[in-house]
Short mmCIF file of C-alpha atoms in Angstrom, two decimals:
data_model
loop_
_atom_site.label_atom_id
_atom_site.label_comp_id
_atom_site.label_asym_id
_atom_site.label_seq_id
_atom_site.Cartn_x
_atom_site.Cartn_y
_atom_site.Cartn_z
CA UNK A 23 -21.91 -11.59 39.28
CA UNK A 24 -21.66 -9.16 36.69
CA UNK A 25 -21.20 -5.26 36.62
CA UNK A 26 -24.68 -5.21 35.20
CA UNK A 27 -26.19 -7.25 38.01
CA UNK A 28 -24.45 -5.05 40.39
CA UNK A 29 -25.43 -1.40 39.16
CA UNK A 30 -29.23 -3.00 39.40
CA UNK A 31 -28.53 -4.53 43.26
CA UNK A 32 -31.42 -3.35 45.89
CA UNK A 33 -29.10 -2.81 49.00
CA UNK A 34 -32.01 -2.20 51.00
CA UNK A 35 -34.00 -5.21 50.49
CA UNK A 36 -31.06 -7.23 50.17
CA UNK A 37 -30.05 -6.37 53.54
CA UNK A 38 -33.73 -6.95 54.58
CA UNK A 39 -33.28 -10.67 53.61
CA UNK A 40 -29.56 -10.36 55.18
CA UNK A 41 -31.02 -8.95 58.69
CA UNK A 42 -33.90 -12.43 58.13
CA UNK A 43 -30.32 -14.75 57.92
CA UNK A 44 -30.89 -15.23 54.20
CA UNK A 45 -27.07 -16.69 53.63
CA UNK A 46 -27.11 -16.63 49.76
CA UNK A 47 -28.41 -13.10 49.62
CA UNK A 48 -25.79 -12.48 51.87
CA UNK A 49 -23.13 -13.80 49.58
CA UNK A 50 -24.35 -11.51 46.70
CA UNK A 51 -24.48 -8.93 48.95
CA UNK A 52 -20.73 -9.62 49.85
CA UNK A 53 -19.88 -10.20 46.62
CA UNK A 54 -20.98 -6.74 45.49
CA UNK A 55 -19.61 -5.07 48.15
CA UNK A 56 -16.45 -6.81 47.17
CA UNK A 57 -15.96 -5.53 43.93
CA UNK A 58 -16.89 -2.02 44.99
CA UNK A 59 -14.52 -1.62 47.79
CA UNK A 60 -11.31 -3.17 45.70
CA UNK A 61 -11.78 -0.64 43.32
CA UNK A 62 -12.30 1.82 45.82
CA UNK A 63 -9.05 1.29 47.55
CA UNK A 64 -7.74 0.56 44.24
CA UNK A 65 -8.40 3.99 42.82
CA UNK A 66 -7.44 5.63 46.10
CA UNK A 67 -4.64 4.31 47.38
CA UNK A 68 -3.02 2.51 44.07
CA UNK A 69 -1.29 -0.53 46.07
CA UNK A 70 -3.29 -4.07 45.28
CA UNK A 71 -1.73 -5.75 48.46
CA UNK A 72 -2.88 -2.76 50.71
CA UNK A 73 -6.21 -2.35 49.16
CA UNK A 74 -7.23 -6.31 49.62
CA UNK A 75 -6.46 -6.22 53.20
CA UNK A 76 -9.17 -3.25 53.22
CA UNK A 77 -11.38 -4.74 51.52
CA UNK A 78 -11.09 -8.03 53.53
CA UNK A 79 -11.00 -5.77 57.16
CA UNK A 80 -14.07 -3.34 56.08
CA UNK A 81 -15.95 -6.63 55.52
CA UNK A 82 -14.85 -8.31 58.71
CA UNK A 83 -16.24 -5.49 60.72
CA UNK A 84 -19.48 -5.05 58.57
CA UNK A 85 -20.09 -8.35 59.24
CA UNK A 86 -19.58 -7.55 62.97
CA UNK A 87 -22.15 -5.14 62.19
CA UNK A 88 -24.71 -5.70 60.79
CA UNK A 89 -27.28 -5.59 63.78
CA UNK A 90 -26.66 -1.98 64.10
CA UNK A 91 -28.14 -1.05 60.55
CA UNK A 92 -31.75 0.66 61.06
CA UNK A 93 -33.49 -1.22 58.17
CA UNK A 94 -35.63 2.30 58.19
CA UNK A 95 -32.59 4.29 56.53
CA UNK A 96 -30.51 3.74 53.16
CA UNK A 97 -27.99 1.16 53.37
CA UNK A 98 -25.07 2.62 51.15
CA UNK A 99 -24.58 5.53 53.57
CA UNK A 100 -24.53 3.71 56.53
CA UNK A 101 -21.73 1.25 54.30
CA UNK A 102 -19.65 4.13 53.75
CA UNK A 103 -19.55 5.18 56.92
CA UNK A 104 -18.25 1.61 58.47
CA UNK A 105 -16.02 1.32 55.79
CA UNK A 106 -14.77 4.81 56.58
CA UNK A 107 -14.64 4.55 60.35
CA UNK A 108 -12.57 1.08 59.40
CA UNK A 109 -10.43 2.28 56.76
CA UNK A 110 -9.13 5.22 59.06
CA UNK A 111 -8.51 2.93 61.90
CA UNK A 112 -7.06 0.31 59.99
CA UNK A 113 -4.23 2.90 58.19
CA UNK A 114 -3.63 4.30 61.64
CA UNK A 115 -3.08 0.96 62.84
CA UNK A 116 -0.41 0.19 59.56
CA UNK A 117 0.82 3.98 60.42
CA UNK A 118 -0.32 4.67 56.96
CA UNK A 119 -2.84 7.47 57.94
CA UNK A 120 -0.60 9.86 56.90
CA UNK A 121 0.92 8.37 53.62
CA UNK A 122 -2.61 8.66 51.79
CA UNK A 123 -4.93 11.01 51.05
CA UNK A 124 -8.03 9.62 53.20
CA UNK A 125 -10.00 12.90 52.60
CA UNK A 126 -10.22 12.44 48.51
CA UNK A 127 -13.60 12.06 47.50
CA UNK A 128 -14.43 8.99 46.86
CA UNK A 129 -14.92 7.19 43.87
CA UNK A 130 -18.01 4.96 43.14
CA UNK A 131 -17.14 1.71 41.29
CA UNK A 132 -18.50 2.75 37.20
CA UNK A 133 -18.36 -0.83 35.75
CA UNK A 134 -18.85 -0.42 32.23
CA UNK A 135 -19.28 -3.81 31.15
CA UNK A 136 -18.17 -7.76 33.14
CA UNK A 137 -14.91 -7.79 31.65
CA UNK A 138 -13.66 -4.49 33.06
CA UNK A 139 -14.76 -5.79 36.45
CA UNK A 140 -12.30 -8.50 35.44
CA UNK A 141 -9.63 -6.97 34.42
CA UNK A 142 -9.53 -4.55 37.47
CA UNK A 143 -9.62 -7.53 39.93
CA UNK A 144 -7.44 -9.53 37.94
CA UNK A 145 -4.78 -7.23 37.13
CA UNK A 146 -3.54 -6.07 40.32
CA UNK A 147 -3.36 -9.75 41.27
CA UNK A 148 0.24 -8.61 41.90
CA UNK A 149 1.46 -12.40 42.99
CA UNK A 150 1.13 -13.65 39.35
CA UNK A 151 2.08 -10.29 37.51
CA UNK A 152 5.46 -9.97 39.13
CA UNK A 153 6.40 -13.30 38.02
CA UNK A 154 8.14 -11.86 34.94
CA UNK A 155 10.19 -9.58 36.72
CA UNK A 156 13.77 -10.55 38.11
CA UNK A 157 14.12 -11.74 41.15
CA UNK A 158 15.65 -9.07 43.07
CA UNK A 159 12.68 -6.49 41.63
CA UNK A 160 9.94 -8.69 42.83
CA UNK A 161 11.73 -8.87 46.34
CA UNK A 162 11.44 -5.27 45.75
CA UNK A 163 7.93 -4.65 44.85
CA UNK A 164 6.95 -6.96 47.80
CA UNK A 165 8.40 -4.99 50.35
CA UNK A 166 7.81 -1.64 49.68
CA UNK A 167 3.78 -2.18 48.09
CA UNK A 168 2.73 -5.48 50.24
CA UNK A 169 4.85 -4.56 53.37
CA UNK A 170 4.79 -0.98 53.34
CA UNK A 171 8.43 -0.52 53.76
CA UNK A 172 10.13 2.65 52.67
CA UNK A 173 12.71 2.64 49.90
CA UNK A 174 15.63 3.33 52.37
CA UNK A 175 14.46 0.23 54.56
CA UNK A 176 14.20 -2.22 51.36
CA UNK A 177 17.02 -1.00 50.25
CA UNK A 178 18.58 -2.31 53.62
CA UNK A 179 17.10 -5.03 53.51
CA UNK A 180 18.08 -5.85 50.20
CA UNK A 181 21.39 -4.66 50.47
CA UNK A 182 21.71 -2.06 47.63
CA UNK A 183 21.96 1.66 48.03
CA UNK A 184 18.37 3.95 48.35
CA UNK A 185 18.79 5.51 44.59
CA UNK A 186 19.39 2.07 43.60
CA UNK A 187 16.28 0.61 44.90
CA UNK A 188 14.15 3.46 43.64
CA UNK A 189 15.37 3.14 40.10
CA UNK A 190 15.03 -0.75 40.26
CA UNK A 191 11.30 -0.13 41.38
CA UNK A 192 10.20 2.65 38.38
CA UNK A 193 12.12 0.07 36.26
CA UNK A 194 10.05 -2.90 37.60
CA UNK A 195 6.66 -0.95 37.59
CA UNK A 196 7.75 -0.07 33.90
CA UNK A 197 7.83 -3.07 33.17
CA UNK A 198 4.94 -4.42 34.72
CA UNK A 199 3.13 -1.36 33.09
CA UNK A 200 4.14 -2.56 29.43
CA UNK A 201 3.93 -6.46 29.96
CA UNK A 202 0.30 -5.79 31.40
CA UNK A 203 -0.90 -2.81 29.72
CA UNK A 204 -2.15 -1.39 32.74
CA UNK B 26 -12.64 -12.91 41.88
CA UNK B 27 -9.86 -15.43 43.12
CA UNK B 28 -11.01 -18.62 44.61
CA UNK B 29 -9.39 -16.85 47.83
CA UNK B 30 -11.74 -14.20 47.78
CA UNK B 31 -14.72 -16.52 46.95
CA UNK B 32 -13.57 -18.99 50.26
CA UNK B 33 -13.26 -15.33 52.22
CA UNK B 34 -17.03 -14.41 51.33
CA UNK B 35 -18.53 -17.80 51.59
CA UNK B 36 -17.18 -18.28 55.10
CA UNK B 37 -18.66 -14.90 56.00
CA UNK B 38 -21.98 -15.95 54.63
CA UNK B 39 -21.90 -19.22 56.10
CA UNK B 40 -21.57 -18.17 59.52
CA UNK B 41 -24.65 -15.59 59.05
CA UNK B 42 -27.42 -15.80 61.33
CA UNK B 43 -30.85 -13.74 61.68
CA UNK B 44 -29.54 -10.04 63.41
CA UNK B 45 -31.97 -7.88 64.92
CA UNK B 46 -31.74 -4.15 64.83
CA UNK B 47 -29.79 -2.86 67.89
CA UNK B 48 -30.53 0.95 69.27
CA UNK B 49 -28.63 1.59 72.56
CA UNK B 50 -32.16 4.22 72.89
CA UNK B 51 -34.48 1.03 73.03
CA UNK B 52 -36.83 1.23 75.79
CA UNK B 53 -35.66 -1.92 76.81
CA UNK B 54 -32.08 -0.41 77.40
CA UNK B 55 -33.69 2.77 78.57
CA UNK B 56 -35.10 1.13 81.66
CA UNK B 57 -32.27 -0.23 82.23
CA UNK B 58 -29.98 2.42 82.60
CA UNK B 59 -32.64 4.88 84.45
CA UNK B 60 -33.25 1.88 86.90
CA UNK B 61 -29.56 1.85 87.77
CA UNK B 62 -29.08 5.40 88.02
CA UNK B 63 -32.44 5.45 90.84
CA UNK B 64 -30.93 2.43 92.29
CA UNK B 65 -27.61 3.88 93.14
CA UNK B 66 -29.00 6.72 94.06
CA UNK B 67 -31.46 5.37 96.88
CA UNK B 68 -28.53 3.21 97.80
CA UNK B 69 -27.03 6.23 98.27
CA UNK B 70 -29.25 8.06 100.24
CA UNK B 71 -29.62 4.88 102.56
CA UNK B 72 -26.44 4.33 103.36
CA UNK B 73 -24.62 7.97 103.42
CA UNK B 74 -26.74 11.51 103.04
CA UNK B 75 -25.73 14.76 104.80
CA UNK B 76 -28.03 16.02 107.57
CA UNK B 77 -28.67 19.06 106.56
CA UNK B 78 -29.51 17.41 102.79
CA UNK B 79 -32.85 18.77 102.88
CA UNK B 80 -31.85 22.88 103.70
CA UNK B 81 -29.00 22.74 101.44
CA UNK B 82 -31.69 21.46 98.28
CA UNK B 83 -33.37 24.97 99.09
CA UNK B 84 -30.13 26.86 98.19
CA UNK B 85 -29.14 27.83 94.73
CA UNK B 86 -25.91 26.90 94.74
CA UNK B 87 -26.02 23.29 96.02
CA UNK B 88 -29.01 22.83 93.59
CA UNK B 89 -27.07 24.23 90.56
CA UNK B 90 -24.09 21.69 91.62
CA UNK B 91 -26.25 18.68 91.22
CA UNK B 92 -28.41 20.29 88.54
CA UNK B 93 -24.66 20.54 86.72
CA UNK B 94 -23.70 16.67 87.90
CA UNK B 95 -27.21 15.30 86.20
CA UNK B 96 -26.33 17.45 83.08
CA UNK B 97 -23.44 15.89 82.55
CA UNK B 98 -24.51 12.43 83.57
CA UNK B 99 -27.35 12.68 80.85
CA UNK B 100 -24.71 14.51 78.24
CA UNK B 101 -21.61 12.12 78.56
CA UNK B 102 -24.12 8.94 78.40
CA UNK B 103 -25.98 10.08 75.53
CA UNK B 104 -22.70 10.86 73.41
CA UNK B 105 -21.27 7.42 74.28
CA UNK B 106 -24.46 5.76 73.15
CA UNK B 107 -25.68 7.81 70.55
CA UNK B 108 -21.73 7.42 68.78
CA UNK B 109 -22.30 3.90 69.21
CA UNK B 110 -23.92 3.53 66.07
CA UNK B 111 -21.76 4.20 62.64
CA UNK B 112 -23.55 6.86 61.24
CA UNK B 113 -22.84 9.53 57.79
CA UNK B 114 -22.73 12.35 59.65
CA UNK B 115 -18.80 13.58 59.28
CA UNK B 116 -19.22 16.43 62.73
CA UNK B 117 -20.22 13.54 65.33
CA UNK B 118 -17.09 13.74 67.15
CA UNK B 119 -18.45 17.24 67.95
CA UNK B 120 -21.07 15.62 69.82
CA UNK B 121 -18.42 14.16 72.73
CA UNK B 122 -17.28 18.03 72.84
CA UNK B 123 -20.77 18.88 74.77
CA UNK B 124 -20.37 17.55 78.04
CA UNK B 125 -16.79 18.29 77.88
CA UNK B 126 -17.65 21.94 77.58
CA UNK B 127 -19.92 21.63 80.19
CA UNK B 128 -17.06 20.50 82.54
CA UNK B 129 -14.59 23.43 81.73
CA UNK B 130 -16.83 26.19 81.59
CA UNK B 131 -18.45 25.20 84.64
CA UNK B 132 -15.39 24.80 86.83
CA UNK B 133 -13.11 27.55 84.82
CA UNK B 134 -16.57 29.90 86.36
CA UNK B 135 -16.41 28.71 89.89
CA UNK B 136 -12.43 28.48 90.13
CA UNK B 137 -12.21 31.90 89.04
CA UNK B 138 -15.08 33.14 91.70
CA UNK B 139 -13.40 30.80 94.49
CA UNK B 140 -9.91 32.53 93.89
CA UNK B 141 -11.33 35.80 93.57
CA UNK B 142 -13.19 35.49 96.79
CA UNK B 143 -10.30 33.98 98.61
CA UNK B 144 -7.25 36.51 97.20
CA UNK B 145 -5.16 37.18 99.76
CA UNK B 146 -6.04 34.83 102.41
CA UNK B 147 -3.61 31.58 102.79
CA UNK B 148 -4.39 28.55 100.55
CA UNK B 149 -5.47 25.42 102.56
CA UNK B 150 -5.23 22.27 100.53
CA UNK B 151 -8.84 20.73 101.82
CA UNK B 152 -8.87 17.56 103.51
CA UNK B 153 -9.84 14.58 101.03
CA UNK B 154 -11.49 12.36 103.02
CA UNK B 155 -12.93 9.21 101.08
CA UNK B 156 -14.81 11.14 98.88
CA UNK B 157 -12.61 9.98 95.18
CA UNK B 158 -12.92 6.41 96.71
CA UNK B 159 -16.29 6.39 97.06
CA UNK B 160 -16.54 8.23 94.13
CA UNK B 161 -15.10 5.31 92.15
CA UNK B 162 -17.03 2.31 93.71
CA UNK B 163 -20.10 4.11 92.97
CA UNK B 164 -19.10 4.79 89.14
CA UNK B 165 -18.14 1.19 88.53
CA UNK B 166 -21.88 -0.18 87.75
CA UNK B 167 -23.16 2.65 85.73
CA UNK B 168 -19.76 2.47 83.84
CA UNK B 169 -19.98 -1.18 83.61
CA UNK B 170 -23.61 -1.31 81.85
CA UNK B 171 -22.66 1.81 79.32
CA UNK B 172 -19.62 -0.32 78.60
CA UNK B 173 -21.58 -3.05 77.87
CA UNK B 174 -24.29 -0.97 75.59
CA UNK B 175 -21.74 0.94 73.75
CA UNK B 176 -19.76 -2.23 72.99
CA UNK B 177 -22.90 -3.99 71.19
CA UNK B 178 -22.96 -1.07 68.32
CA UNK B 179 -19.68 0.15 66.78
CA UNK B 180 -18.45 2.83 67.76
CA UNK B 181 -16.50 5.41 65.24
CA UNK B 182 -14.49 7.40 67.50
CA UNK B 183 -13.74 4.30 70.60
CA UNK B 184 -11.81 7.36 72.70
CA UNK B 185 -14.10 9.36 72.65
CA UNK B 186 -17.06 6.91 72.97
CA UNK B 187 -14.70 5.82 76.26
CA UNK B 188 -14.05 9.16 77.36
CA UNK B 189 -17.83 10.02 77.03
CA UNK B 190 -18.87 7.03 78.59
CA UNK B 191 -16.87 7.11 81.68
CA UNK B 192 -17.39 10.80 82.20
CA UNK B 193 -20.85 9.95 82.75
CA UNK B 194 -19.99 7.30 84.96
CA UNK B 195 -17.85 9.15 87.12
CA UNK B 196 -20.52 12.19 87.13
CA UNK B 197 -23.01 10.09 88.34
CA UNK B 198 -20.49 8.98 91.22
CA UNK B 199 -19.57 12.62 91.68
CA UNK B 200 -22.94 13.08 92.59
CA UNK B 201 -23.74 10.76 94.74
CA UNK B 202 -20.62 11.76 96.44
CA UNK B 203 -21.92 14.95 96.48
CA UNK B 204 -25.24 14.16 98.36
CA UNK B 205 -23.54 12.45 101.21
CA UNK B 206 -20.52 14.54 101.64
CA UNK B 207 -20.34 17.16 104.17
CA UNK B 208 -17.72 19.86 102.99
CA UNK B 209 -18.92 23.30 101.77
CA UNK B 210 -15.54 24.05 100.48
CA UNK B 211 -15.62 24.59 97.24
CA UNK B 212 -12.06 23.71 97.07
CA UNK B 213 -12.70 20.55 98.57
CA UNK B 214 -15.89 19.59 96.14
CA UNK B 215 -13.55 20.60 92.80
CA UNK B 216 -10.54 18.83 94.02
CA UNK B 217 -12.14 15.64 95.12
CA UNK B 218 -15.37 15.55 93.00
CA UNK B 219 -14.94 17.28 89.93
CA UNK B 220 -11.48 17.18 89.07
CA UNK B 221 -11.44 13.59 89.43
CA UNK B 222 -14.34 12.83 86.72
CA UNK B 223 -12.28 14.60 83.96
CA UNK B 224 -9.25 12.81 85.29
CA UNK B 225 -10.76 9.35 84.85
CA UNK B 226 -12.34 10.42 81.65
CA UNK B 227 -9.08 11.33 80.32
CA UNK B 228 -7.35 8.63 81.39
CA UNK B 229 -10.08 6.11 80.04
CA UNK B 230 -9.13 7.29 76.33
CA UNK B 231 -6.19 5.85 76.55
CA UNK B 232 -7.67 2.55 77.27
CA UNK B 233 -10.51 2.67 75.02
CA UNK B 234 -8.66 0.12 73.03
CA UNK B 235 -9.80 -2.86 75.52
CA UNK B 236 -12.99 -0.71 76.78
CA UNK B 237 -14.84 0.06 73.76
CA UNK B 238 -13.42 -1.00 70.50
CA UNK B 239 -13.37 -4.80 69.90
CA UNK B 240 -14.07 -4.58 66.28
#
């Protein structure tokens, strides 16, 4: 799917052929949502590992829900406010509701073109991009952006002191900054 | 997108079957509930009603008790239903404050009136009786079938959707409580069938976890 296709999509009578069991609408529908959501949670909350596991819950749940949708009203609206309602539970349940700013406005996805949809979905896949970093900095960056540990607890856990694990992680972010361009 | 992401959506969409729009205000679910709220209530009155039920509906105050209990049977089960559904409206937690509201200012009124009419004469604590008992048997279908509605939508705000739900509930067992039990005292009455619906209500938050949300 491309960012044109997806600035074009009909949400309404896409989810009219969703609510008839219409499984390949369904996975365009999915797919859209996908895309919009990761750079959502991207943009918001700048941590890849935290925003996937969003996108993947919001999903879950508006999958759970789809029967309550009144095929009457506008779907986006009724979107946002599942994926709100799920966000807000899902941070409290990571006790992360107070670490972000849940109240900034949010951001609609502006897809210029297919290859900037690429390159935000691609570029945050933090697994591969990491690779070029020591070891002891990707330990790093895994547990304080995929875990959600503080510096003082990596730190621990790594065995180095707190100022030492915050200057490894600007360095390693530096670096990924300049070996990805981000 | 990853092949991981593609497998995530494609066993979403695989698993997708025709949905039908739920409204916990269908008539369907509508005749439900109002059939189990006349059914408990002529159980009710078969099995336990005070003698002097028919004098005491004459009276303004008795009335205005179960005029109060119906208000906030209808209040607490509309919240819980009508926050079943996700909606875009960012105040509808301010909808669960209604029969709340209704609760305090109602019994902050008569407490003050009851101690003001009794100040200076010894305070009794009023017998209980099996009035919170009964209170609870009675609540448990009603509480059971908004349960079950509330649980087919998604609710927002599951504490509130609990604490809304089961203050219903426990209203509607308040008042049938209410029509069988013979105290005047208002002591009695707020003790043992007021005081406990907020109680449960309360105390139903904190399980709202395993009543309400399963999303």
């Amino acid at each position: 799917m491309t960012a044109r296709d997806l600035g074009n999509l009909d949400y309404n009578h896409i989810m009219a052929q969703v609510l008839d069991g219409d499984q390949e609408a369904y996975a365009v529908l999915l797919d859209s949502l996908y895309i919009m959501l990761k750079n959502r949670y991207l943009k918001r909350f700048n941590q890849p590992a935290l925003a996937e596991d969003l996108v993947q819950e919001v999903l879950l749940t508006f999958h759970q829900a789809i029967h309550t949708f009144n095929p009457e009203r506008d779907f986006l609206p009724w979107f946002n406010a599942v994926a709100k309602y799920k966000m807000i539970h899902y941070l409290k349940k990571q006790n992360k509701y107070n670490s972000v700013d849940i109240d900034a406005p949010l951001i609609e996805p502006q897809l210029s073109s297919p290859s900037e949809e690429h390159n935000i979905l691609t570029r945050y896949d933090v697994d591969e991009a990491i690779k070029v970093l020591p070891e002891k900095q990707q330990e790093l960056i895994k547990l304080v952006s995929y875990e959600g540990h503080s510096h003082q607890e990596a730190a621990d856990k790594l065995g180095i002191s707190v100022s030492n694990a915050k200057t490894m992680f600007h360095r390693a972010l530096k670096k990924l900054k300049g070996e990805h361009d981000i | 997108m990853t092949s991981k992401q593609q497998d995530f959506i494609s066993s979403l969409s695989k698993t997708l079957t025709p949905k039908k729009y739920h409204t916990p205000f269908s008539l369907h679910y509508m005749g439900l509930f109002f059939s189990t709220l006349i059914l408990i209530l002529i159980l009710n009155l078969g099995l336990s009603t005070r003698p002097d039920l028919s004098s005491l509906l004459r009276e303004g105050h008795y009335l205005s008790d179960i005029f109060f209990l119906v208000v906030l049977v209808f209040s607490g089960a509309f919240s819980a239903l009508y926050g079943s559904i996700p909606k875009p409206v960012n105040i509808l937690h301010r909808l669960y404050l209604v029969p709340l509201l209704l609760w305090v200012g109602w019994n902050g009124y008569h407490v003050v009136t009851y101690i003001q009419s009794h100040a200076g004469q010894d305070f009794v604590i009023p017998q209980a009786g099996f009035c919170t008992l009964k209170l609870l048997l009675v609540s448990i279908l009603p509480l059971s079938l908004l349960v079950w509605l509330v649980r087919k939508g998604l609710s927002p705000h599951p504490k509130l959707g609990a604490f809304a739900a089961v203050l219903s509930a426990a209203s509607l067992g308040a008042l049938a409580v209410h029509l069988g039990c013979p105290s005047n005292d208002f002591g009695h009455v707020f003790l043992f069938h007021f005081i406990p619906i907020l109680l449960l209500a309360v105390a139903s938050s904190w399980f709202a976890r395993y009543l309400i949300n399963k999303h």
